[in-house]
Short mmCIF file of C-alpha atoms in Angstrom, two decimals:
data_model
loop_
_atom_site.label_atom_id
_atom_site.label_comp_id
_atom_site.label_asym_id
_atom_site.label_seq_id
_atom_site.Cartn_x
_atom_site.Cartn_y
_atom_site.Cartn_z
CA MET A 1 68.14 78.54 100.85
CA ILE A 2 69.71 75.41 101.79
CA ALA A 3 68.93 71.79 100.73
CA LEU A 4 69.68 68.75 101.76
CA VAL A 5 69.10 65.59 99.88
CA ASP A 6 69.30 61.85 100.97
CA CYS A 7 69.57 59.47 98.86
CA ASN A 8 66.74 56.76 100.06
CA ASN A 9 67.61 53.44 101.27
CA PHE A 10 70.96 54.10 99.96
CA TYR A 11 72.26 50.62 100.04
CA VAL A 12 69.43 48.93 99.26
CA SER A 13 68.69 51.30 96.13
CA CYS A 14 71.95 50.65 94.85
CA GLU A 15 71.93 47.13 94.48
CA ARG A 16 68.53 47.58 92.61
CA VAL A 17 69.86 49.72 90.07
CA PHE A 18 71.91 46.93 88.64
CA ASN A 19 69.36 43.85 90.01
CA PRO A 20 66.08 45.38 89.30
CA LYS A 21 64.88 41.94 90.90
CA LEU A 22 65.65 43.17 93.62
CA GLU A 23 62.85 46.12 93.16
CA GLY A 24 59.57 45.00 95.64
CA LYS A 25 61.00 42.57 97.55
CA PRO A 26 62.49 43.23 101.18
CA VAL A 27 66.33 43.47 100.72
CA GLY A 28 68.83 44.55 103.57
CA VAL A 29 72.38 45.17 103.81
CA MET A 30 74.22 43.37 106.66
CA SER A 31 77.24 45.33 107.61
CA ASN A 32 80.11 43.62 106.79
CA ASN A 33 81.63 42.47 109.71
CA ASP A 34 78.48 41.44 112.67
CA GLY A 35 75.98 40.29 110.63
CA CYS A 36 73.53 43.34 111.48
CA VAL A 37 71.43 45.17 108.92
CA VAL A 38 72.61 48.43 108.08
CA ALA A 39 70.31 49.24 105.34
CA ARG A 40 66.51 48.09 104.75
CA SER A 41 64.47 48.52 101.92
CA ALA A 42 60.84 50.15 102.48
CA GLU A 43 59.18 46.07 102.02
CA ILE A 44 61.79 44.39 105.02
CA LYS A 45 60.71 47.47 106.94
CA GLN A 46 57.53 46.67 107.16
CA LEU A 47 58.44 43.29 107.94
CA GLY A 48 59.52 44.73 111.46
CA VAL A 49 63.71 44.02 110.56
CA ALA A 50 64.96 46.40 112.90
CA MET A 51 67.80 48.76 111.98
CA GLY A 52 70.93 47.28 113.47
CA MET A 53 69.22 43.88 113.84
CA PRO A 54 71.70 41.09 113.93
CA ALA A 55 70.96 38.64 111.22
CA HIS A 56 70.41 35.49 113.26
CA GLN A 57 67.86 37.45 115.22
CA ILE A 58 66.00 38.11 112.86
CA ASP A 59 62.60 35.30 113.33
CA PRO A 60 63.46 32.66 110.62
CA HIS A 61 59.86 32.93 109.19
CA VAL A 62 60.53 36.41 108.03
CA ARG A 63 63.81 35.64 107.50
CA ARG A 64 62.99 33.13 103.95
CA GLN A 65 61.05 36.31 102.80
CA CYS A 66 64.33 38.61 103.35
CA ILE A 67 67.23 38.86 100.76
CA LEU A 68 70.50 40.11 102.73
CA LEU A 69 73.16 40.73 101.19
CA SER A 70 76.70 41.62 102.25
CA SER A 71 78.12 45.19 102.00
CA ASN A 72 79.41 46.33 98.71
CA TYR A 73 81.35 49.23 99.74
CA ALA A 74 83.24 49.77 96.03
CA LEU A 75 79.86 50.08 94.95
CA TYR A 76 77.96 52.29 97.36
CA GLY A 77 81.25 54.71 97.25
CA ASP A 78 81.03 54.53 93.88
CA MET A 79 77.62 55.50 92.83
CA SER A 80 77.96 57.91 96.61
CA ARG A 81 80.27 60.21 94.02
CA ARG A 82 78.19 59.51 91.10
CA VAL A 83 75.44 61.13 93.02
CA THR A 84 77.25 64.50 94.51
CA ASP A 85 78.95 64.62 90.70
CA VAL A 86 75.37 65.15 89.83
CA LEU A 87 74.41 67.34 92.51
CA SER A 88 77.82 69.38 91.73
CA GLN A 89 75.90 70.47 88.37
CA HIS A 90 72.95 72.26 90.31
CA THR A 91 75.39 73.77 92.81
CA PRO A 92 78.46 75.09 92.94
CA HIS A 93 78.25 74.55 96.88
CA VAL A 94 78.00 70.64 98.09
CA ASP A 95 78.65 69.69 101.04
CA VAL A 96 78.92 65.76 101.63
CA TYR A 97 77.66 65.04 104.79
CA SER A 98 77.61 61.21 104.72
CA ILE A 99 77.44 58.77 101.98
CA ASP A 100 74.08 59.08 101.25
CA GLU A 101 73.40 62.70 102.14
CA SER A 102 75.02 66.07 101.19
CA PHE A 103 73.69 69.56 102.05
CA LEU A 104 73.13 72.13 99.40
CA SER A 105 73.58 75.54 99.60
CA PHE A 106 71.64 78.38 96.94
CA GLU A 107 72.71 81.25 97.93
CA GLY A 108 71.90 83.64 95.24
CA PHE A 109 69.54 81.41 93.05
CA ASP A 110 65.66 82.97 93.06
CA PRO A 111 64.24 81.16 96.25
CA GLU A 112 60.66 80.89 93.79
CA THR A 113 62.85 78.78 91.40
CA LEU A 114 64.08 76.57 93.88
CA THR A 115 61.80 73.86 94.13
CA GLU A 116 61.29 73.54 90.15
CA ARG A 117 65.49 73.47 90.64
CA CYS A 118 65.18 70.96 92.83
CA GLN A 119 62.78 68.53 91.10
CA THR A 120 64.86 68.52 88.08
CA MET A 121 67.68 67.73 90.58
CA ARG A 122 66.11 65.00 91.63
CA HIS A 123 65.28 63.36 88.47
CA GLN A 124 68.49 63.86 86.82
CA VAL A 125 70.03 62.08 89.37
CA ARG A 126 67.63 59.42 89.05
CA ARG A 127 68.41 58.81 85.60
CA ASP A 128 72.02 59.37 85.59
CA THR A 129 72.51 57.21 89.08
CA GLY A 130 69.52 55.14 89.50
CA ILE A 131 69.12 56.31 92.88
CA PRO A 132 66.30 57.82 94.43
CA VAL A 133 66.63 60.84 96.42
CA SER A 134 64.17 63.20 98.88
CA VAL A 135 65.07 67.35 98.84
CA GLY A 136 64.35 69.21 102.09
CA LEU A 137 64.46 72.79 101.67
CA SER A 138 64.64 75.44 104.08
CA THR A 139 67.01 78.72 105.51
CA SER A 140 68.64 76.22 107.91
CA LYS A 141 70.30 72.79 107.83
CA THR A 142 67.88 71.79 110.83
CA LEU A 143 64.99 72.67 108.80
CA ALA A 144 65.83 71.29 105.73
CA LYS A 145 66.64 68.16 107.44
CA ILE A 146 63.03 68.00 108.79
CA ALA A 147 61.80 68.91 105.30
CA ASN A 148 63.92 66.22 104.03
CA HIS A 149 61.95 64.04 106.54
CA ARG A 150 58.60 65.21 104.80
CA ALA A 151 59.58 64.91 101.23
CA LYS A 152 59.83 61.13 102.25
CA LYS A 153 56.65 60.57 104.31
CA GLU A 154 54.34 62.79 102.49
CA SER A 155 53.76 61.48 99.23
CA HIS A 156 52.13 64.63 97.45
CA PHE A 157 55.30 66.77 97.71
CA ASN A 158 56.52 64.52 95.42
CA GLY A 159 60.26 63.99 96.57
CA VAL A 160 60.62 67.56 97.39
CA ALA A 161 59.67 69.17 100.12
CA ILE A 162 60.13 73.66 101.42
CA MET A 163 59.46 74.57 104.35
CA GLU A 164 59.04 78.23 104.73
CA PRO A 165 60.19 78.90 108.70
CA ASP A 166 57.49 81.47 109.30
CA SER A 167 54.69 79.81 107.85
CA ASP A 168 51.95 78.59 109.36
CA ASP A 169 52.59 75.28 107.66
CA THR A 170 55.85 74.72 109.42
CA ARG A 171 54.39 75.90 112.93
CA ALA A 172 51.71 73.19 112.50
CA PHE A 173 54.11 70.94 111.94
CA LEU A 174 56.91 71.45 115.19
CA GLU A 175 54.15 71.66 117.35
CA GLN A 176 53.32 68.31 116.24
CA LEU A 177 56.87 66.62 115.75
CA PRO A 178 58.68 65.60 119.06
CA VAL A 179 62.01 66.88 119.70
CA THR A 180 63.55 63.23 119.59
CA GLU A 181 63.40 63.75 115.50
CA ILE A 182 65.28 66.58 115.46
CA TRP A 183 68.73 66.33 113.90
CA GLY A 184 71.45 66.71 117.03
CA VAL A 185 69.23 66.01 120.11
CA ALA A 186 70.23 62.75 121.53
CA GLY A 187 67.65 60.42 123.57
CA ARG A 188 69.62 61.96 126.83
CA SER A 189 69.11 65.51 126.33
CA ALA A 190 65.34 64.92 125.17
CA VAL A 191 64.79 63.49 128.49
CA ARG A 192 66.63 66.48 130.32
CA LEU A 193 64.53 68.82 127.72
CA GLN A 194 61.42 67.55 128.89
CA THR A 195 62.15 68.15 132.61
CA LEU A 196 62.15 71.84 131.47
CA GLY A 197 58.91 71.29 129.73
CA ILE A 198 59.84 71.02 126.24
CA GLU A 199 58.31 68.12 124.26
CA THR A 200 57.73 69.13 120.75
CA ALA A 201 59.93 71.38 118.56
CA TRP A 202 57.56 74.49 118.63
CA GLN A 203 58.26 74.22 122.34
CA LEU A 204 61.99 74.49 121.77
CA ARG A 205 61.92 77.29 119.05
CA ILE A 206 60.06 79.56 121.20
CA ALA A 207 62.82 78.42 123.92
CA ALA A 208 65.14 81.47 125.79
CA PRO A 209 68.38 80.32 123.72
CA LYS A 210 70.41 81.40 126.30
CA HIS A 211 68.79 79.53 129.31
CA LEU A 212 69.20 76.62 126.94
CA ARG A 213 72.76 77.02 126.78
CA LYS A 214 73.76 76.84 130.33
CA HIS A 215 71.80 73.62 130.99
CA PHE A 216 73.23 72.53 127.53
CA SER A 217 75.58 73.56 124.93
CA VAL A 218 76.27 76.27 122.46
CA VAL A 219 75.04 73.35 119.97
CA MET A 220 71.88 73.27 121.39
CA GLU A 221 71.63 76.96 121.35
CA ARG A 222 72.10 76.57 118.00
CA ILE A 223 69.56 74.38 117.69
CA VAL A 224 67.15 76.77 119.09
CA TYR A 225 68.06 79.83 115.91
CA GLU A 226 67.94 77.19 113.51
CA LEU A 227 64.58 75.76 114.07
CA ARG A 228 63.99 80.01 113.70
CA GLY A 229 65.47 79.44 110.33
CA GLN A 230 68.81 81.46 111.13
CA ASN A 231 71.51 78.63 109.71
CA CYS A 232 73.99 78.64 112.27
CA ILE A 233 75.43 75.10 112.56
CA SER A 234 78.62 74.23 111.12
CA LEU A 235 78.35 70.65 109.69
CA ASP A 236 81.38 69.90 112.36
CA ASP A 237 79.09 70.83 115.25
CA MET A 238 76.87 67.86 114.47
CA THR A 239 78.03 64.52 115.96
CA GLN A 240 76.52 62.24 113.22
CA PRO A 241 74.33 59.59 113.11
CA LYS A 242 77.34 57.77 114.14
CA LYS A 243 77.07 55.76 111.22
CA GLN A 244 80.42 57.53 109.23
CA ILE A 245 82.83 60.02 110.01
CA MET A 246 83.86 62.42 106.89
CA VAL A 247 86.84 64.79 107.22
CA SER A 248 87.40 66.68 103.95
CA ARG A 249 88.73 70.45 102.60
CA SER A 250 89.38 72.40 99.97
CA PHE A 251 92.85 72.83 99.34
CA GLY A 252 93.64 76.99 99.64
CA ARG A 253 94.49 77.11 95.77
CA LEU A 254 94.40 74.28 93.47
CA THR A 255 97.53 71.97 93.88
CA ASN A 256 99.23 68.94 91.29
CA ASN A 257 101.83 68.33 94.15
CA LYS A 258 101.32 64.44 95.74
CA ALA A 259 102.93 66.05 98.86
CA ASP A 260 100.07 68.46 99.51
CA LEU A 261 97.37 65.46 98.53
CA HIS A 262 99.42 62.73 101.10
CA GLU A 263 99.73 65.77 104.27
CA ALA A 264 95.93 66.50 103.97
CA ILE A 265 94.63 63.52 103.69
CA SER A 266 97.01 62.19 106.37
CA VAL A 267 96.00 65.25 108.49
CA HIS A 268 92.23 64.48 107.57
CA THR A 269 92.73 60.61 108.30
CA SER A 270 94.25 61.96 111.89
CA ARG A 271 90.91 64.27 112.28
CA ALA A 272 89.14 61.54 111.70
CA GLY A 273 90.49 58.62 113.41
CA GLU A 274 90.51 61.18 116.52
CA LYS A 275 86.77 61.67 116.09
CA LEU A 276 86.38 58.02 115.73
CA ARG A 277 87.98 57.37 119.07
CA LYS A 278 86.37 59.95 120.70
CA GLN A 279 82.73 58.73 120.38
CA GLN A 280 84.33 55.26 121.09
CA GLY A 281 83.64 53.25 117.45
CA LEU A 282 85.83 51.43 115.38
CA ALA A 283 85.89 51.75 111.97
CA GLN A 284 85.55 48.83 109.06
CA ALA A 285 86.45 50.71 106.07
CA ILE A 286 87.31 53.97 104.59
CA MET A 287 86.93 55.83 101.31
CA VAL A 288 88.85 58.23 100.16
CA PHE A 289 88.53 60.71 97.52
CA VAL A 290 89.94 63.41 95.41
CA ARG A 291 88.80 65.90 93.28
CA THR A 292 89.11 68.91 90.77
CA ASN A 293 87.45 72.11 90.60
CA ARG A 294 84.78 71.14 88.24
CA PHE A 295 83.83 74.81 87.35
CA ARG A 296 87.69 75.11 86.06
CA GLN A 297 86.50 74.21 82.81
CA ASP A 298 89.75 74.79 81.30
CA LEU A 299 91.35 72.46 83.61
CA PRO A 300 90.93 68.27 82.80
CA SER A 301 88.45 67.10 85.40
CA TYR A 302 89.30 64.37 87.57
CA SER A 303 86.80 62.56 90.60
CA LYS A 304 87.55 59.13 91.61
CA SER A 305 86.76 57.97 95.20
CA LEU A 306 88.25 54.44 96.58
CA VAL A 307 86.62 52.64 99.57
CA ILE A 308 88.29 50.05 101.06
CA PRO A 309 87.39 47.64 103.71
CA LEU A 310 89.65 47.39 106.82
CA SER A 311 91.31 43.88 107.70
CA HIS A 312 89.85 43.68 110.92
CA PRO A 313 87.57 46.86 112.64
CA THR A 314 89.56 49.63 114.22
CA ASP A 315 90.50 53.13 115.95
CA ASP A 316 93.98 53.13 115.26
CA SER A 317 94.87 55.89 112.82
CA ARG A 318 98.20 54.48 112.10
CA GLU A 319 96.21 51.81 110.43
CA LEU A 320 93.58 54.26 108.71
CA ILE A 321 96.52 56.50 107.32
CA ARG A 322 98.28 53.23 106.41
CA THR A 323 95.03 52.39 104.49
CA ALA A 324 94.27 55.67 103.41
CA MET A 325 97.63 56.70 101.98
CA ALA A 326 97.41 53.06 100.07
CA GLY A 327 93.86 54.01 98.53
CA LEU A 328 95.25 57.55 97.21
CA GLU A 329 98.13 56.14 95.86
CA SER A 330 95.42 53.67 93.55
CA ILE A 331 93.40 56.96 93.13
CA PHE A 332 95.90 60.29 92.53
CA LYS A 333 96.36 60.45 88.92
CA PRO A 334 99.52 63.07 88.31
CA GLY A 335 99.33 66.56 86.25
CA ILE A 336 95.89 67.52 87.28
CA MET A 337 94.95 70.47 89.36
CA TYR A 338 93.63 68.92 92.78
CA GLN A 339 90.92 71.21 94.93
CA LYS A 340 89.74 69.17 97.54
CA CYS A 341 90.45 65.38 99.39
CA GLY A 342 89.17 64.02 101.78
CA VAL A 343 88.19 60.51 103.90
CA MET A 344 85.33 58.85 105.44
CA LEU A 345 85.32 56.26 107.95
CA MET A 346 82.38 54.00 107.19
CA ASP A 347 80.37 51.29 108.31
CA LEU A 348 81.04 52.18 112.19
CA CYS A 349 80.57 49.96 115.19
CA ASP A 350 81.11 50.12 119.26
CA ASN A 351 84.47 49.45 120.35
CA GLY A 352 83.01 46.48 122.63
CA ASN A 353 86.30 44.62 121.41
CA GLU A 354 88.37 44.95 125.07
CA GLN A 355 91.52 43.38 122.89
CA LEU A 356 91.19 46.05 120.11
CA GLY A 357 90.09 48.80 122.82
CA LEU A 358 93.75 48.34 124.96
CA LEU A 359 95.76 49.39 121.27
CA ALA A 360 93.61 52.39 120.66
CA GLU A 361 94.63 53.52 124.39
CA PRO A 362 97.57 56.06 124.62
CA VAL A 363 100.36 53.21 125.16
CA SER A 364 103.57 53.55 125.97
CA ASP A 365 106.26 53.98 123.36
CA GLU A 366 107.81 50.75 123.91
CA LYS A 367 104.64 49.75 123.65
CA ARG A 368 103.86 50.95 120.56
CA GLU A 369 107.36 50.07 118.61
CA ARG A 370 106.38 46.71 120.10
CA ASN A 371 102.84 46.65 118.19
CA GLU A 372 104.91 48.40 115.11
CA LYS A 373 107.43 45.25 115.40
CA LEU A 374 104.56 42.72 115.71
CA MET A 375 102.89 44.12 112.50
CA ALA A 376 105.61 44.11 110.92
CA THR A 377 106.59 40.78 111.59
CA LEU A 378 103.62 39.16 110.74
CA ASP A 379 103.52 41.02 107.04
CA LYS A 380 106.91 39.73 106.70
CA LEU A 381 105.84 35.56 106.93
CA ASN A 382 102.08 36.51 105.25
CA ARG A 383 104.54 38.05 102.19
CA GLU A 384 107.10 34.85 102.36
CA HIS A 385 104.79 31.66 103.32
CA GLY A 386 101.52 33.15 101.80
CA LYS A 387 98.74 34.92 102.85
CA ASN A 388 96.71 34.33 105.85
CA THR A 389 99.73 31.95 107.25
CA VAL A 390 99.88 34.14 110.66
CA ARG A 391 96.34 36.08 111.58
CA LEU A 392 95.27 38.70 114.58
CA GLY A 393 93.58 36.98 117.13
CA ILE A 394 91.13 33.84 116.19
CA PRO A 395 89.39 33.15 113.42
CA ARG A 396 85.71 33.24 114.14
CA LYS A 397 84.07 30.37 113.96
CA ALA A 398 83.03 28.70 110.97
CA ASN A 399 85.50 31.13 108.94
CA ALA A 400 83.23 33.85 109.43
CA TRP A 401 85.65 36.31 107.20
CA GLU A 402 85.04 34.25 103.83
CA LEU A 403 81.24 33.95 104.99
CA ARG A 404 80.64 37.56 105.40
CA CYS A 405 81.16 38.44 101.91
CA GLU A 406 79.35 35.67 100.50
CA HIS A 407 76.07 37.76 99.48
CA ARG A 408 78.19 40.06 98.35
CA THR A 409 76.65 41.01 94.55
CA PRO A 410 79.75 42.11 91.61
CA ARG A 411 81.27 45.43 92.44
CA TYR A 412 79.77 46.64 88.90
CA THR A 413 80.95 49.97 88.57
CA THR A 414 84.85 49.39 89.35
CA LYS A 415 86.07 46.00 88.23
CA TRP A 416 86.50 45.16 84.60
CA GLU A 417 85.90 41.88 85.15
CA GLU A 418 82.29 42.23 87.39
CA LEU A 419 80.64 44.48 85.20
CA ALA A 420 76.56 43.88 84.43
CA VAL A 421 75.54 40.95 82.29
CA VAL A 422 72.54 41.58 80.14
CA LYS A 423 70.94 39.33 77.88
CA THR A 424 69.65 40.01 74.31
CA MET B 1 72.04 40.87 68.90
CA THR B 2 74.44 40.03 65.92
CA GLY B 3 71.92 41.58 63.40
CA VAL B 4 73.45 45.19 64.50
CA GLY B 5 76.62 43.72 65.25
CA ILE B 6 76.32 42.88 69.28
CA TYR B 7 78.19 39.61 69.61
CA ASP B 8 78.32 37.16 72.63
CA GLY B 9 80.78 38.46 75.24
CA ASP B 10 81.02 42.26 73.65
CA LEU B 11 81.27 44.93 75.88
CA LEU B 12 78.32 47.63 75.39
CA ILE B 13 79.03 51.28 76.23
CA VAL B 14 75.64 52.63 78.26
CA ASP B 15 75.08 56.01 78.62
CA ARG B 16 71.97 56.57 81.02
CA SER B 17 71.37 60.26 80.84
CA LEU B 18 69.85 59.43 77.05
CA GLU B 19 66.12 60.11 76.28
CA PRO B 20 65.36 57.03 74.80
CA LYS B 21 64.05 56.84 70.86
CA THR B 22 62.89 54.10 68.46
CA GLY B 23 65.88 53.26 67.12
CA HIS B 24 68.29 53.03 69.71
CA ILE B 25 69.32 50.00 70.68
CA VAL B 26 68.77 49.95 74.64
CA ILE B 27 69.30 48.34 77.94
CA MET B 28 65.82 47.54 79.52
CA SER B 29 64.65 46.09 82.70
CA VAL B 30 61.95 43.48 82.00
CA ASP B 31 59.90 41.98 84.46
CA GLY B 32 63.27 41.92 86.60
CA GLU B 33 65.60 41.08 84.25
CA LEU B 34 67.99 43.38 82.44
CA THR B 35 68.58 42.96 78.56
CA CYS B 36 69.40 44.66 75.31
CA LYS B 37 67.38 45.06 72.29
CA LYS B 38 66.32 47.63 70.46
CA LEU B 39 63.65 50.16 70.53
CA GLY B 40 61.09 49.84 68.14
CA THR B 41 56.98 50.73 67.20
CA ILE B 42 54.75 48.49 65.08
CA GLY B 43 51.90 50.53 64.38
CA ASN B 44 51.56 52.87 67.32
CA ARG B 45 52.66 50.91 69.64
CA PRO B 46 56.28 50.46 71.27
CA TYR B 47 57.98 46.92 70.83
CA LEU B 48 61.31 45.89 71.83
CA ILE B 49 62.40 44.41 68.97
CA ALA B 50 65.60 41.34 68.74
CA SER B 51 67.65 41.70 65.84
CA ASN B 52 67.20 37.95 65.67
CA PRO B 53 63.51 37.58 63.68
CA GLU B 54 63.31 34.47 65.09
CA PHE B 55 62.56 35.91 68.41
CA ARG B 56 59.49 38.07 68.28
CA PRO B 57 58.56 41.13 68.97
CA ILE B 58 57.69 41.74 72.73
CA PRO B 59 55.14 44.81 73.65
CA LEU B 60 55.96 46.67 76.01
CA GLU B 61 52.02 47.64 76.69
CA GLY B 62 51.08 46.46 80.12
CA LYS B 63 54.54 45.12 80.97
CA GLU B 64 57.02 46.37 84.03
CA CYS B 65 59.54 47.45 82.28
CA GLN B 66 62.04 50.52 82.23
CA VAL B 67 64.58 51.61 80.03
CA TRP B 68 68.01 51.50 82.02
CA GLY B 69 69.93 53.34 79.32
CA VAL B 70 70.94 53.91 75.88
CA VAL B 71 73.95 51.42 74.13
CA THR B 72 75.88 54.16 71.99
CA HIS B 73 78.90 51.87 71.57
CA ASN B 74 80.35 48.28 71.52
CA ILE B 75 83.59 46.83 71.74
CA HIS B 76 84.11 43.61 70.14
CA SER B 77 87.10 41.20 70.65
CA LEU B 78 88.84 40.66 67.75
CA ALA B 79 90.92 38.17 69.07
CA PRO B 80 89.18 35.08 70.50
CA GLY B 81 89.74 34.19 73.65
CA PHE B 82 90.28 37.67 74.94
CA SER B 83 88.31 40.00 77.12
CA ILE B 84 88.27 43.49 78.71
#
């Protein structure tokens, strides 16, 4: 069986752990850069604030009732790692899919025990980290994803929903589920499926896979098998809901060699950069993480992640790698046997900015060299004459950078100076 | 909380995974505010007890509150003016 564990309103939940006042209030978290709402509490959803809505477009009357916060990447990244740590105590197979979602494999576990096991796990995540999660269980990732959705929406599941691929209940549910609600089926494919007479998940499940492969792609064929309960999609097949891009691998053998980590992080970051450019996105932050094999209790364990905001949205691999390396440098601890490392590009936005887009095109060596020279000169000026002596581009009106962090909460879990303060 | 050796500016180590029991010093969220108190009972009813006798115990029944974590240790600065 496969479980999809999804943190409920993750960013907002992180904020609520350390500021219980936010409980029950309409809370939104804004993207670092453009002031769009990127995370919403249930209450703010009820007020009609849509995902990705620019904060300034929210009706002033509604806005006055809302608490809008700047993103606190350091907090979310660290809390995400804590959640993963707890999940890893329940199965050795945890695949982090995004900052707030992980696929867990429970191969070899007695299926009868899984609902209870997942309830225990869910309560432990809540107790140890303060983050509420929902769990969807099934035999394929696609069905687990659907089950997860049900776990969130239907309160009788108590946060853990299991979907047997061949039960009547599953059939009834899939028969009323529009194909657009299926993981990996985008709006455009949905329209094309419609022309083939396929509108519900059940219709897609009983469609001829080969036929769909001809009309669409191998991924659509696999989705059909997945809906039948066969696990055949790898995480790499699925283009993310495009909020994050994650690339990570386990090492073939444990390593304490810093050069290995350097190389791995650099390769992962390049790969992530490629994916980013392919979907024409720009990243606004990057997370680097390293960890040991927690099942080797004979060895010291260590797990650390760091989220670094990028100074401006970028898809430039050099910049991404440079940032990732700086991150690795500060979390690397010598003498530790590492099992896995990876990077996640976060808070992606569309590459709508021509100026930055130009830099991203495959440029000539001459131009690239000039860019690098420019960067070096810039860095030197800023180093010698103080921060922000020279800046890229024209600073936005009202000095938006400073403004953008104005509503950021303390980095409660990663900075000594910003620990939560309690009264007695 | 000087009665139990916690002073202003001290650094508390909090374990969220412990089951809170009577007698524990806990971090509670009371009406949206994080506060440090001792968990006690008066009769059979749960109360939050401040170590300063001037403060009255806070009954927990009917209050919007939740144990956030159990305080296991306290780091107290011995050099005035120095913080972590």
